[in-house]
Coordinates of C-alpha atoms in Angstrom, one line a residue:
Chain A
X1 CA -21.7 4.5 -33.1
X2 CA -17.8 5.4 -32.6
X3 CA -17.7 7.5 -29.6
X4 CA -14.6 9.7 -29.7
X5 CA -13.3 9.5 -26.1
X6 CA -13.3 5.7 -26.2
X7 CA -10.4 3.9 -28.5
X8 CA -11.1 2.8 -31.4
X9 CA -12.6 -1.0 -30.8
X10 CA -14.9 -0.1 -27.9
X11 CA -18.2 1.1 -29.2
X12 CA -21.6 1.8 -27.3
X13 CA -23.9 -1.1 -28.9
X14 CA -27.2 -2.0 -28.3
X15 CA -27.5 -5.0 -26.8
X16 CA -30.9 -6.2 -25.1
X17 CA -32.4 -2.9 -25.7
X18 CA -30.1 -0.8 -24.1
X19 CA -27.2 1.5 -24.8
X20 CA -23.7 -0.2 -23.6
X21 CA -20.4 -0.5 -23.8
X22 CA -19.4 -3.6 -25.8
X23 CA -16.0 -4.9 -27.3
X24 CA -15.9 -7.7 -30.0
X25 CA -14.8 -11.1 -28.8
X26 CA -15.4 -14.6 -27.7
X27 CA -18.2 -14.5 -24.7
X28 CA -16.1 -15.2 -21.2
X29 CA -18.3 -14.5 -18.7
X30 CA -21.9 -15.4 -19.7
X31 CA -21.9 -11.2 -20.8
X32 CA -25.0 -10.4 -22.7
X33 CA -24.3 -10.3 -26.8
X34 CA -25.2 -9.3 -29.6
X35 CA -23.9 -10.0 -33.7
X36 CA -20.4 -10.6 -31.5
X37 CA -20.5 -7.9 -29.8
X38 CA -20.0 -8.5 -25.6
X39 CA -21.4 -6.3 -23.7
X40 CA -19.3 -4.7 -21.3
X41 CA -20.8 -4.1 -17.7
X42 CA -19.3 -1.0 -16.1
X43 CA -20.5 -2.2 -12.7
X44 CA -17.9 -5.4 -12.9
X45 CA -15.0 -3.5 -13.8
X46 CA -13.2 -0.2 -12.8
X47 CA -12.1 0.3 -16.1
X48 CA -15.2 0.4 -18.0
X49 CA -16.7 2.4 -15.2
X50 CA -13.4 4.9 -15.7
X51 CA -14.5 4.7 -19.5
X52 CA -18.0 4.9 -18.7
X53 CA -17.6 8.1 -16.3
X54 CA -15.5 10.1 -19.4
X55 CA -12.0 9.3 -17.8
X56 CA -9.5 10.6 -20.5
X57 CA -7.7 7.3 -20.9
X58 CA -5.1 8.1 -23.1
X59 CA -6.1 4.5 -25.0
X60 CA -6.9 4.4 -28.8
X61 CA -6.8 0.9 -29.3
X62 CA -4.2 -1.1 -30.5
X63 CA -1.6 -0.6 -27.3
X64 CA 0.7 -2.8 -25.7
X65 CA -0.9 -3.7 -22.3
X66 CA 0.4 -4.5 -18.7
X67 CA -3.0 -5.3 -17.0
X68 CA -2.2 -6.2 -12.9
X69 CA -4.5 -7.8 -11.1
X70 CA -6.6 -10.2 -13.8
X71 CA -8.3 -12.2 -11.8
X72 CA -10.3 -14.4 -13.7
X73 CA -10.3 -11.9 -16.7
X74 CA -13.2 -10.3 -16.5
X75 CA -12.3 -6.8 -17.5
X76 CA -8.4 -7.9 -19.3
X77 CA -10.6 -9.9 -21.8
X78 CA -12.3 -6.6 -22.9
X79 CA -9.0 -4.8 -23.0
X80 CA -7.1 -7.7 -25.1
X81 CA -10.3 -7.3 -27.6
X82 CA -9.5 -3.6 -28.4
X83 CA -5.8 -3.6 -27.6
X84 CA -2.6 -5.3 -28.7
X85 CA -0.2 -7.3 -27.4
X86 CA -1.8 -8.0 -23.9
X87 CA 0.0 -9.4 -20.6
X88 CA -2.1 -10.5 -17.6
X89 CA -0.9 -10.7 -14.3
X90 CA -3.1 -12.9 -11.7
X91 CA -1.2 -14.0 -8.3
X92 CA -4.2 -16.5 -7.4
X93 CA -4.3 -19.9 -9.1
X94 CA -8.3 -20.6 -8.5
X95 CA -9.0 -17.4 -10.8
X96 CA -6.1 -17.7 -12.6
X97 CA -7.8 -21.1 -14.2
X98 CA -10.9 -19.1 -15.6
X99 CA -7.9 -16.2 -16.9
X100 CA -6.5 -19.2 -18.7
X101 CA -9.5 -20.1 -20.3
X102 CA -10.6 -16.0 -21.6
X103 CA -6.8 -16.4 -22.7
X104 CA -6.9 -19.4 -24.8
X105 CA -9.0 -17.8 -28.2
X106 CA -7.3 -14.5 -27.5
X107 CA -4.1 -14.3 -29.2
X108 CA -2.6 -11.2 -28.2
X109 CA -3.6 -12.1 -24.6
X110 CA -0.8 -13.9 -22.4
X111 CA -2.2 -14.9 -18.8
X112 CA 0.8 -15.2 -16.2
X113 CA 0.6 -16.5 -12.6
X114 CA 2.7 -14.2 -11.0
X115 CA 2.8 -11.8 -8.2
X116 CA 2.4 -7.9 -8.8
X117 CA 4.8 -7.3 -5.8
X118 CA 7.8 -8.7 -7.5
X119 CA 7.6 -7.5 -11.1
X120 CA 11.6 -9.5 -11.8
X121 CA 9.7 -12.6 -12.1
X122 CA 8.1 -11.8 -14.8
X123 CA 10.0 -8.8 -16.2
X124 CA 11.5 -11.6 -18.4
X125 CA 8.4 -12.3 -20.6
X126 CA 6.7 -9.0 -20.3
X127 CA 8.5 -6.3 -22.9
X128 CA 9.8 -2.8 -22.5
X129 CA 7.7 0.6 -22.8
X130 CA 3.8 -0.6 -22.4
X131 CA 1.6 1.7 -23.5
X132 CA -0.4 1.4 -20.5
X133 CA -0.6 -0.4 -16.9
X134 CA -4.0 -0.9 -16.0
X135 CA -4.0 -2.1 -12.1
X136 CA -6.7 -3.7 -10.2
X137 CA -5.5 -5.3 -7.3
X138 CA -7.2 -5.5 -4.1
X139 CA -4.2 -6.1 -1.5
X140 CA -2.5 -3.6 0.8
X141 CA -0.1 -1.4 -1.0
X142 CA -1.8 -0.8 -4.0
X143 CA 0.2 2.4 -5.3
X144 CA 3.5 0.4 -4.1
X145 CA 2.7 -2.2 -6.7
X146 CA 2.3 0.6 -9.6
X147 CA 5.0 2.2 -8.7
X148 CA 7.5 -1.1 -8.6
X149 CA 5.8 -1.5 -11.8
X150 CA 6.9 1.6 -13.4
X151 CA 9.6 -0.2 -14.9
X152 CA 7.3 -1.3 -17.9
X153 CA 5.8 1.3 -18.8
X154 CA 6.7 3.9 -21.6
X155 CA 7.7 7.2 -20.9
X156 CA 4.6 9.0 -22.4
X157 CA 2.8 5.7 -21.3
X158 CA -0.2 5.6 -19.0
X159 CA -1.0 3.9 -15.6
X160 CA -4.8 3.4 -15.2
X161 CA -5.2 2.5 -11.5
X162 CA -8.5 2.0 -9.3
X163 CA -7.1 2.4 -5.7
X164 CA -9.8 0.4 -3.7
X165 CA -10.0 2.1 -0.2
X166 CA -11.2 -0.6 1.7
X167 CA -7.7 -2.7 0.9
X168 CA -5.7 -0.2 2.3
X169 CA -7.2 0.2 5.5
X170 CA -11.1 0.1 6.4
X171 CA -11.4 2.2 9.7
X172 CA -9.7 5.2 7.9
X173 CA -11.7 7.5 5.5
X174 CA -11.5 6.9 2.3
X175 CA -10.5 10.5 1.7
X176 CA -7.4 9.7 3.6
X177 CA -6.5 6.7 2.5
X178 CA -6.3 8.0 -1.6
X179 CA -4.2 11.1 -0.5
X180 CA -1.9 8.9 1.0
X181 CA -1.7 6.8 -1.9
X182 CA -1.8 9.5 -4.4
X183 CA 1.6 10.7 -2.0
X184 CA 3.9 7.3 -2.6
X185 CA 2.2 7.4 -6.4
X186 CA 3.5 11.2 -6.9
X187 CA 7.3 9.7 -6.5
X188 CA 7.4 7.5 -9.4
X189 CA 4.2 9.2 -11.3
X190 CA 2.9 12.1 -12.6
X191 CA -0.8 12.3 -11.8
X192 CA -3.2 12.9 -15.1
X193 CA -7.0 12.9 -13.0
X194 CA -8.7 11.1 -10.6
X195 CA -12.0 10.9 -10.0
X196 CA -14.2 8.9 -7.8
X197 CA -15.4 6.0 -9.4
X198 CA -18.8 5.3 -6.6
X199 CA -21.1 5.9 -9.3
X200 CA -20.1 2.0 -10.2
X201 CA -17.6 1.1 -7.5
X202 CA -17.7 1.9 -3.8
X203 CA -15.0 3.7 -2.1
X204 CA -12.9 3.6 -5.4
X205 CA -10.6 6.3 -7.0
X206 CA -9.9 6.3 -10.1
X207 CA -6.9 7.6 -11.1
X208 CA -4.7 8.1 -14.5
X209 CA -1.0 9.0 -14.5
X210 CA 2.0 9.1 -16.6
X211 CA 5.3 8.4 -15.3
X212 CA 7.8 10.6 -14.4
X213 CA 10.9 10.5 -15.8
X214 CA 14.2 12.5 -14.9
Chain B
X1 CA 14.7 -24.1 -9.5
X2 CA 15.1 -26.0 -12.7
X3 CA 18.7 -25.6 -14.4
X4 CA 17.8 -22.4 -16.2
X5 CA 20.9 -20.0 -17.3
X6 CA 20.6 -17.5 -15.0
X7 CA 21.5 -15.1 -16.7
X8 CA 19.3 -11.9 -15.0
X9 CA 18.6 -10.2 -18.1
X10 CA 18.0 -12.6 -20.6
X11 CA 14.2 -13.2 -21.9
X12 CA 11.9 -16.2 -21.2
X13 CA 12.7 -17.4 -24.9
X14 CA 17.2 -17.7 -24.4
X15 CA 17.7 -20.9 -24.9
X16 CA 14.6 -21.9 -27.3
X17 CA 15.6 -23.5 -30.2
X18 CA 15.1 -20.9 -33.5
X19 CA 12.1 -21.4 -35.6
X20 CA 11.5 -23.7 -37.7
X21 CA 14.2 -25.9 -36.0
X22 CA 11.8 -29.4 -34.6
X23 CA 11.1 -28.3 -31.1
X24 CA 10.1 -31.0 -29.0
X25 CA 11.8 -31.3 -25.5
X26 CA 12.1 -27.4 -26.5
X27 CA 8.3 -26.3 -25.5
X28 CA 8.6 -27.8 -21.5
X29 CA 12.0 -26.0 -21.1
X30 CA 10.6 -22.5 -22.2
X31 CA 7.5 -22.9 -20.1
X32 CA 9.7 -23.5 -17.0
X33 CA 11.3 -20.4 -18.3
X34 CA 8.0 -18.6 -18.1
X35 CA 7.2 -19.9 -14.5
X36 CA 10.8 -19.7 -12.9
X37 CA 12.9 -17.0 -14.8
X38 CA 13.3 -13.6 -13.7
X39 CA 14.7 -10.5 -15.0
X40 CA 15.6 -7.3 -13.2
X41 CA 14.3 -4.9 -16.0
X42 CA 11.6 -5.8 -19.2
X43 CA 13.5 -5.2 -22.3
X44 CA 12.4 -5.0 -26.0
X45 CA 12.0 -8.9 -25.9
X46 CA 10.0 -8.8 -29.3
X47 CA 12.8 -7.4 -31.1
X48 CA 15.5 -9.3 -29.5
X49 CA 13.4 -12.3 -30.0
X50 CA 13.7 -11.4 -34.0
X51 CA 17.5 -10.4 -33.8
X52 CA 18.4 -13.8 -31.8
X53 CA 16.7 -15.8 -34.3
X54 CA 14.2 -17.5 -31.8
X55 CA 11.3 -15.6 -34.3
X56 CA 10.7 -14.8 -37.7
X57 CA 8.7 -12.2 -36.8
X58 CA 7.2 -10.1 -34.1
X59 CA 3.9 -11.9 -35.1
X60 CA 5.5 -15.1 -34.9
X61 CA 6.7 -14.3 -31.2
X62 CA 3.6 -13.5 -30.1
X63 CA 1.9 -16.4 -31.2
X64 CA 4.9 -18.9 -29.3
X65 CA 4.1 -16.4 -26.4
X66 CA 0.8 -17.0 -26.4
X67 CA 1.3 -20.5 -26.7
X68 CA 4.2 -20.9 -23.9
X69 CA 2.2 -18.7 -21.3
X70 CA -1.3 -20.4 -22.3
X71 CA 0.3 -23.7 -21.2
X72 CA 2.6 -22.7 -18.4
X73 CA 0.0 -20.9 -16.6
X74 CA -2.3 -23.9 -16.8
X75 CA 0.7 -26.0 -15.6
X76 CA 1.2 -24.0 -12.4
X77 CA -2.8 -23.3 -12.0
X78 CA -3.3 -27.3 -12.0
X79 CA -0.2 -27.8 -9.7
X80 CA -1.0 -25.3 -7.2
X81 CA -4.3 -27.3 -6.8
X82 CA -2.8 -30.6 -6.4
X83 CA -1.6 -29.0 -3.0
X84 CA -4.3 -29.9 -0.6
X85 CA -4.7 -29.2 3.0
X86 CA -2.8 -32.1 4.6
X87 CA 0.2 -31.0 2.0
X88 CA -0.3 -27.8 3.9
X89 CA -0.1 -29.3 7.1
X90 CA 3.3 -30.6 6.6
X91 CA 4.5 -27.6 5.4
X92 CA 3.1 -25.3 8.6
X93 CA 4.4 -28.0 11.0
X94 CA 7.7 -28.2 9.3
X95 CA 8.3 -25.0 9.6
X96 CA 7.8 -24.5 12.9
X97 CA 9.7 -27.4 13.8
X98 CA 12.6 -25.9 11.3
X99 CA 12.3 -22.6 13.5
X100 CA 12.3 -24.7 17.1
X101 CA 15.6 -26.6 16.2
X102 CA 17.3 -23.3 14.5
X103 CA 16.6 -21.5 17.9
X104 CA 17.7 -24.2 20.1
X105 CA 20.7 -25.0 17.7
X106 CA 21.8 -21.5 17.9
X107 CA 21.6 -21.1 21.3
X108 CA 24.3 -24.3 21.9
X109 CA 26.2 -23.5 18.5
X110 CA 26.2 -19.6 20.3
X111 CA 27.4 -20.8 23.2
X112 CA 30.5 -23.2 21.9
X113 CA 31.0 -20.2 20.0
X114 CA 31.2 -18.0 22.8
X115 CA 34.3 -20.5 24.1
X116 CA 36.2 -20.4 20.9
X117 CA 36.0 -16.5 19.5
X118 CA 35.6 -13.4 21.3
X119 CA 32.9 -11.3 19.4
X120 CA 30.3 -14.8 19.2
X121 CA 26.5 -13.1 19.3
X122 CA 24.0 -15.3 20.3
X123 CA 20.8 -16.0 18.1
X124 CA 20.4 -17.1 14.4
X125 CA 22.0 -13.6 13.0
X126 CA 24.7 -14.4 15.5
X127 CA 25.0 -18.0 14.0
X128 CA 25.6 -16.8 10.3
X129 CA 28.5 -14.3 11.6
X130 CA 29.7 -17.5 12.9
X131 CA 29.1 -19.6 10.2
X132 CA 30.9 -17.0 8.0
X133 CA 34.3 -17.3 10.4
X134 CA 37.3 -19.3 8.3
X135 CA 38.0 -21.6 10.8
X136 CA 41.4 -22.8 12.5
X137 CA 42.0 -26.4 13.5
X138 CA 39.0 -29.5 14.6
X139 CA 37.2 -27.6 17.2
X140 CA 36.9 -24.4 15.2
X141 CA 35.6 -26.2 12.5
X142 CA 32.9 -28.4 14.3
X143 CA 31.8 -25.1 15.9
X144 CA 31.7 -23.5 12.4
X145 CA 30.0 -26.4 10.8
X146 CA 27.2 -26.1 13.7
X147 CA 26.5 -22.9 13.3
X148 CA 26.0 -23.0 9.4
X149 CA 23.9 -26.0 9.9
X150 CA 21.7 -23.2 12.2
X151 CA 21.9 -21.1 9.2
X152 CA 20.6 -23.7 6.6
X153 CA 17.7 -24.7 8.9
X154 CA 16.6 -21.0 9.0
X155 CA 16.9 -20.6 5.5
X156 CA 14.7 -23.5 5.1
X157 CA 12.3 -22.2 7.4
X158 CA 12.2 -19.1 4.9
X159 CA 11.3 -21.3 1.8
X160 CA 9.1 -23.0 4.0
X161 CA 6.9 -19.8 4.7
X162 CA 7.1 -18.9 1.1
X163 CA 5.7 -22.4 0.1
X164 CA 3.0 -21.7 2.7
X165 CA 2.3 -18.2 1.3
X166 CA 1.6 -19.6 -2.0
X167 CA -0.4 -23.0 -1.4
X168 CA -2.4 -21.5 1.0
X169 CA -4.8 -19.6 -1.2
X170 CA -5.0 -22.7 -3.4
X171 CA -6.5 -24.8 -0.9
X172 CA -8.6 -22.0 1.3
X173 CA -8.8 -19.0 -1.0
X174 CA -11.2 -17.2 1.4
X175 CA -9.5 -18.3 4.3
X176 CA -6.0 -17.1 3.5
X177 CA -7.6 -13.9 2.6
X178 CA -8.9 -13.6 5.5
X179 CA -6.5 -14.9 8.0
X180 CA -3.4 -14.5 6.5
X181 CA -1.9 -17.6 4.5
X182 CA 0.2 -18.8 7.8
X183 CA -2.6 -18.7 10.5
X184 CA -4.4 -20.4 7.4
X185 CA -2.4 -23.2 7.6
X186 CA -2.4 -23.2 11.3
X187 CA -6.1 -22.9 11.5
X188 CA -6.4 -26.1 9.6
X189 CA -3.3 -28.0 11.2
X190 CA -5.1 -27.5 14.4
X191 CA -8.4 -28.9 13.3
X192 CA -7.0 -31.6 11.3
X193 CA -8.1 -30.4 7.8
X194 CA -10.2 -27.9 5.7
X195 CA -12.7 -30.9 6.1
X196 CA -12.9 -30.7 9.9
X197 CA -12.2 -27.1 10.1
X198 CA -15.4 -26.5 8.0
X199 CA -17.5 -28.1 10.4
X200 CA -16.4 -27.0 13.6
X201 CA -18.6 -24.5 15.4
X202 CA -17.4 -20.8 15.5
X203 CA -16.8 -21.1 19.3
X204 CA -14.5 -24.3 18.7
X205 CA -12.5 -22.4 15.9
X206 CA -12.5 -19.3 18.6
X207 CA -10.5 -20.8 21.1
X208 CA -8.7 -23.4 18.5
X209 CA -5.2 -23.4 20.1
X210 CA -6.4 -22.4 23.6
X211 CA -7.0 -25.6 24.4
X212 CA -5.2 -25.7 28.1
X213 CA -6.8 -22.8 29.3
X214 CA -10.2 -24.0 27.9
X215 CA -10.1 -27.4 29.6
X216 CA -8.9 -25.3 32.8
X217 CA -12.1 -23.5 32.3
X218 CA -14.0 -26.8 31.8
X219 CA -12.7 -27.8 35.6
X220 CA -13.6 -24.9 37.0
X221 CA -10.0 -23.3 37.8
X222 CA -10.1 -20.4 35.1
X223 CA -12.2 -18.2 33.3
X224 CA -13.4 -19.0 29.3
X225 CA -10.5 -18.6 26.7
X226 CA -11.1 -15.4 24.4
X227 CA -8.9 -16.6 21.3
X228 CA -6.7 -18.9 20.8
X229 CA -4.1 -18.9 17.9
X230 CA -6.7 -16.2 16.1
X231 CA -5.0 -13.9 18.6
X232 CA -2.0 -13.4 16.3
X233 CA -4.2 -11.7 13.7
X234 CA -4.3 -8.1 13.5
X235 CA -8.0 -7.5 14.3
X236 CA -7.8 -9.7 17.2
X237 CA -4.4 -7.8 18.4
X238 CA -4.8 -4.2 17.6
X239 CA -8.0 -4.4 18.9
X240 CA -8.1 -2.7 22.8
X241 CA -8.0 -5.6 25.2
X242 CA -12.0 -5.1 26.6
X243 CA -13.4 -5.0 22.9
X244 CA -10.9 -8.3 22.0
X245 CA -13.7 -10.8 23.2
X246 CA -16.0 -9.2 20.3
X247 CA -13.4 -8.9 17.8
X248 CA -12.2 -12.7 18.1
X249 CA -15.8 -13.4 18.0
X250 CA -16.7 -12.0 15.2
X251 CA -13.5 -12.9 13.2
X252 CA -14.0 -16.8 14.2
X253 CA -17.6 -16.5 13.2
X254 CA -16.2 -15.7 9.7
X255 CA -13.3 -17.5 9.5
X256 CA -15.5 -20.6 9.9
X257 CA -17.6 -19.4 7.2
X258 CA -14.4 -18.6 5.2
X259 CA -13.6 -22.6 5.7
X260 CA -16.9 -23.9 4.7
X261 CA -17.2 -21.9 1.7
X262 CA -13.8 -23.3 0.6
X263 CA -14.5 -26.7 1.8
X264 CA -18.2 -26.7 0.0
X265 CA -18.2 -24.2 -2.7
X266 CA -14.4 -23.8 -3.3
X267 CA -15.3 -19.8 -4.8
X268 CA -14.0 -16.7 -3.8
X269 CA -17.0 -14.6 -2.0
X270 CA -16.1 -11.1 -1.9
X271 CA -19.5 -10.2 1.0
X272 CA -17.9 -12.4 3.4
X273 CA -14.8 -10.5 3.6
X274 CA -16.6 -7.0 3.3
X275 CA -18.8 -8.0 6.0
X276 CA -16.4 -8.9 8.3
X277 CA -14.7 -5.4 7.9
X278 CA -17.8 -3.6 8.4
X279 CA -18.2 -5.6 11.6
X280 CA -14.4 -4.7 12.7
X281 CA -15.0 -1.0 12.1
X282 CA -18.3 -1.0 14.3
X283 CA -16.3 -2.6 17.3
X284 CA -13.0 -0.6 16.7
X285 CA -15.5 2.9 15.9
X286 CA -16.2 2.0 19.9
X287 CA -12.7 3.2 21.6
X288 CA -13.2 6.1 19.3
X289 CA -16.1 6.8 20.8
X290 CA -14.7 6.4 24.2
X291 CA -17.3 4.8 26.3
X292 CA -16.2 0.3 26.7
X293 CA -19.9 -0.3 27.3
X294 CA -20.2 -1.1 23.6
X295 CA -23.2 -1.4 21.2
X296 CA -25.1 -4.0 23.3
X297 CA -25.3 -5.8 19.4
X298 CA -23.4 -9.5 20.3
X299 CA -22.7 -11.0 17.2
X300 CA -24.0 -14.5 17.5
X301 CA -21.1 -15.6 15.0
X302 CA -22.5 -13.3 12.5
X303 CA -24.4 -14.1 9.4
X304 CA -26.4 -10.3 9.9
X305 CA -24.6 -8.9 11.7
X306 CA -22.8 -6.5 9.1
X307 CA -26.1 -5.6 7.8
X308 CA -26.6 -2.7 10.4
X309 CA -24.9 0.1 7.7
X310 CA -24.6 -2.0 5.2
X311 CA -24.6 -0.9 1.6
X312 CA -26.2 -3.7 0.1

């Protein structure tokens, strides 16, 4: 049931007679299961819908994780199932206490109550040359924040963003609000693909990069 | 805040005592580290945990990692929900009385200033070119002292925001969303509480810092208040002035739900905030469209309102 495009720890499972993405793990969400497997709804998370929609993610499982944007660690409890050491940043505390609590069983997963805007407060716990940012934030600025959080990654790294239009600015179109962020992204990043992610998430991009180094 | 080394690139785990050593004061000191330190660039901390001592192994440091951020982050979670609305309260109305005395201050410590030196500007950035001066003899030095006393209350008027910024969403998560984590605060200084807030009508929460012109409308020398202190947010203020009515409408009519979901439920509700933007395009979509008669569609306070294109 190994798929190849998805790293190695994500499998497509049956689970209440249907076909779905799953990752082995303690239950955090009341997510359907089956023989400890978790099913993995790609309607709840931009990353299993990038995964779900054949986004080459660069992830085989195993990686060193910056994941922005955890709120109450939903989709970062997947990733800390199939990936290594696993850093989860959440700014809001009422979230945060549910993050805490996918956290606790995980061992490779390390919730932090910080602010994605000002990566030097926690640039002291998180380490060097990730092997991916994955970014979900819903705030103004979105490709600011991945690009402030650069720092982190590894050069042959990967950033796996979902830029959510309606933060940026809902009277504009969509359209022009990712160009825009794609523009302040292209300083610090070298874009990979994007690809609209409505099939699962409204008014979404999805978009993989790699940074750019001189 | 605590009396870590600040060294600015130096990991969460300087300081900890190396393993295997008894570490019992040790475990509070690294999870202030975790909550408080900062570093201007991540480094291998892993491998300089192993080099240092602090870990066996990589293993090792992950599982103290775990451990310290596990526990830190529950720290901070439960502490930021100790802050309740009347701590917010005091913050908000400190800081505007921290802003009030700074102005006035600087506007006397400006003006003795202006006496003593020739180049004195007036205002707070004024004050701190003052404050910086090495003074010469009593006079210059009282002058001096004032004007860094201006300086210190604007600085505390800083940390007071940034206290505000962060309690905020603690106490009314889908009311600072909404409104900003300041007119948050303000929004529930004016009515007292989240408590009261929550079960104020729309129209009261509309007009919530209006109150002399609404009591001038109430005798009958003025025309009804459109906003009150909602005016200061963005959909109220970019919005042209003959479509501001509907826009502080419909943003009071949610704002008030904002409060009584916190109040009641305490949960983040994503349709709230959605809705309300959906309702802010329709109104702004109108100067696009040129004509001010508008949609005819009043938004009684809106619980349907967004429904019209909705995506449900």
């Amino acid at each position: 049931m190994t798929d190849p495009d998805l790293p190695a720890g994500v499998e497509r499972r049956e689970i209440d007679g249907e076909t779905r993405l799953a990752t082995s793990g303690p239950p955090v969400y009341g997510e359907p299961t089956a023989d400890g497997w978790r099913a993995w709804d790609p309607g709840r998370s931009k990353l299993g819908g990038m995964f779900e929609l054949g986004f080459e993610t660069g992830l085989s499982g195993g990686e060193a994780v910056l994941y922005l944007g955890a709120a109450s660690g939903t989709t970062v409890s997947h990733v800390a199932d199939f990936a290594g050491p696993t850093y989860a940043v959440e700014f809001a505390p009422r979230p945060a206490r549910d993050l805490v609590e996918a956290a606790e069983p995980r061992e490779r997963l390390f919730p932090l109550l910080k602010d994605a805007r000002t990566p030097t407060r926690y640039a002291h716990v998180v380490e060097s040359d990730v092997d991916a940012i994955v970014q979900d934030v819903a705030t103004r600025g979105q490709a600011e924040v991945a690009v402030r959080n650069a720092r982190f990654l590894a050069d042959d790294g990967r950033l796996l963003l979902a830029i959510k239009a309606r933060s940026e600015d809902v009277t504009a179109a969509p359209e022009t609000v990712f160009e825009s962020a794609l523009d302040r992204l292209r300083e610090a990043y070298e874009i990979l693909e994007t690809g609209r992610l409505d099939r699962f998430h409204e008014d979404h991009l999805g978009v993989v990069a790699t940074p750019k180094r001189d | 805040m605590t009396d870590t080394d600040d060294s600015a690139d130096a990991g969460w785990f300087a300081g900890g005592s190396p393993a295997g050593s008894e570490a019992t004061d040790d475990e509070s000191a690294l999870r202030a580290r975790i909550l408080d330190g900062e570093a201007d660039q991540p480094r291998d901390w892993p491998g300089l945990a192993v080099d240092s001592g602090f870990a066996g192994s990589s293993d090792y440091y992950y599982d103290r990692l775990h451990e310290a951020t596990v526990a830190a982050t529950r720290e901070a979670v439960r502490e930021r929900e100790r802050a309740d609305d009347q701590q917010l309260i005091h913050a908000v109305r400190a800081m505007d009385d921290c802003e009030r005395t700074a102005n006035e201050l600087a506007e006397r410590a400006a003006e003795w200033a202006g006496s003593l030196f020739d180049d004195a500007e007036p205002g707070i950035e004024g004050a701190r070119a003052v404050a910086e001066r090495e003074p010469d003899g009593e006079l210059e030095r009282r002058a001096v002292s004032l004007a860094a006393r201006v300086v210190d209350l604007a600085a505390e008027r800083d940390a007071l925001a940034e206290t505000i910024d962060r309690i905020a969403p603690a106490v009314a998560p889908n009311l600072a969303e909404m409104a900003g984590p300041e007119l948050a605060a303000r929004l529930i200084a004016l009515a007292g509480g989240l408590e009261p807030l929550a079960k104020k009508p729309s129209g009261t929460v509309q007009v919530l810092g209006a109150e002399d012109a609404l009591f001038a409308h109430l005798s009958g020398r003025a025309p009804s208040p459109k906003h009150g202190i909602i005016y200061t947010h963005e959909y109220v203020r970019n919005t042209r002035p003959e479509d501001r009515g509907s826009a502080s409408r419909a943003l009071a009519g949610k704002l008030t739900l904002a409060a009584r979901v916190d109040h009641y439920s305490g949960e983040r509700r994503e349709t709230l905030h959605e809705e309300l933007r959906e309702r802010m395009a329709t109104i702004r979509a109108r100067a696009e469209e040129g004509d001010g008669s508008g949609d005819g569609g009043s938004d009684g306070g809106g619980d349907t309102d967004a429904d019209t294109e909705g995506d449900a």
